[in-house]
Coordinates of C-alpha atoms in Angstrom, one line a residue:
M1 CA 112.9 -60.3 132.3
I2 CA 109.9 -60.5 135.0
K3 CA 107.1 -58.3 134.0
R4 CA 104.4 -56.8 136.4
S5 CA 101.7 -59.2 134.7
D6 CA 103.8 -62.1 135.6
I7 CA 104.0 -61.0 139.3
I8 CA 100.0 -60.4 139.3
L9 CA 99.3 -64.0 137.4
L10 CA 101.4 -65.5 140.3
G11 CA 99.7 -63.9 143.0
L12 CA 96.1 -64.4 141.4
N13 CA 96.9 -68.1 140.9
A14 CA 98.2 -69.0 144.3
A15 CA 95.5 -66.9 146.1
V16 CA 92.5 -68.5 143.8
I17 CA 93.9 -72.2 144.3
G18 CA 94.4 -71.7 147.9
S19 CA 91.1 -69.7 148.9
L20 CA 89.4 -72.6 147.1
T21 CA 90.8 -75.3 148.8
G22 CA 90.4 -73.6 152.0
G23 CA 86.8 -72.9 151.5
L24 CA 86.0 -76.2 150.4
L25 CA 87.6 -77.8 153.5
L26 CA 85.8 -75.2 155.7
G27 CA 82.4 -75.5 154.0
I28 CA 82.4 -79.5 154.0
G29 CA 83.5 -79.7 157.7
L30 CA 81.3 -77.1 159.0
G31 CA 78.5 -79.0 157.2
L32 CA 79.5 -82.1 158.9
V33 CA 79.9 -80.3 162.3
V34 CA 76.4 -78.7 162.1
N35 CA 75.0 -82.2 161.4
R36 CA 76.7 -83.5 164.5
V37 CA 79.3 -85.5 162.9
E38 CA 82.4 -84.7 164.9
A39 CA 84.9 -85.8 162.5
G40 CA 84.0 -82.6 160.7
W41 CA 86.4 -80.7 163.1
L42 CA 89.1 -82.6 161.3
L43 CA 88.6 -80.6 158.5
V44 CA 87.5 -77.3 159.8
L45 CA 90.5 -77.1 161.9
P46 CA 93.6 -77.3 159.2
A47 CA 91.3 -75.6 156.5
A48 CA 93.2 -72.1 156.7
P49 CA 96.8 -73.7 157.2
V50 CA 96.3 -75.9 154.3
A51 CA 95.1 -73.2 152.1
G52 CA 98.1 -70.8 152.9
L53 CA 100.7 -74.0 152.2
I54 CA 98.9 -74.7 148.8
G55 CA 99.3 -71.1 147.9
I56 CA 102.9 -70.7 149.1
V57 CA 103.6 -73.7 147.1
L58 CA 102.1 -72.6 144.1
A59 CA 103.8 -69.0 144.3
R60 CA 107.2 -70.5 144.7
R61 CA 107.0 -72.9 141.9
T62 CA 105.6 -70.2 139.7
A63 CA 108.4 -67.8 140.9
R64 CA 111.2 -70.5 140.3
K65 CA 109.9 -71.1 136.8
L66 CA 109.9 -67.3 136.0
A67 CA 113.4 -67.0 137.5
D68 CA 114.5 -70.0 134.9
G69 CA 113.2 -67.8 132.2
A70 CA 110.3 -70.0 131.2
P71 CA 107.0 -68.5 130.6
A72 CA 104.7 -68.3 133.5
S73 CA 101.9 -70.5 132.0
G74 CA 102.1 -73.9 131.0

């Protein structure tokens, strides 16, 4: 049975990994743009959608594990 703690961990895992990835893309891209490297926009523009996509994929994978009865960690 799915417990409340499993759902909380699912949300935390998806949010942390997604925001770290998006933050890295945004930070590196803005650093390049500030230094007048136009290729930095290729990192800045997709930062939020990529972070969201990673979060969704992680959440779905973890939810599938929970639905199959496997433990959430591991």
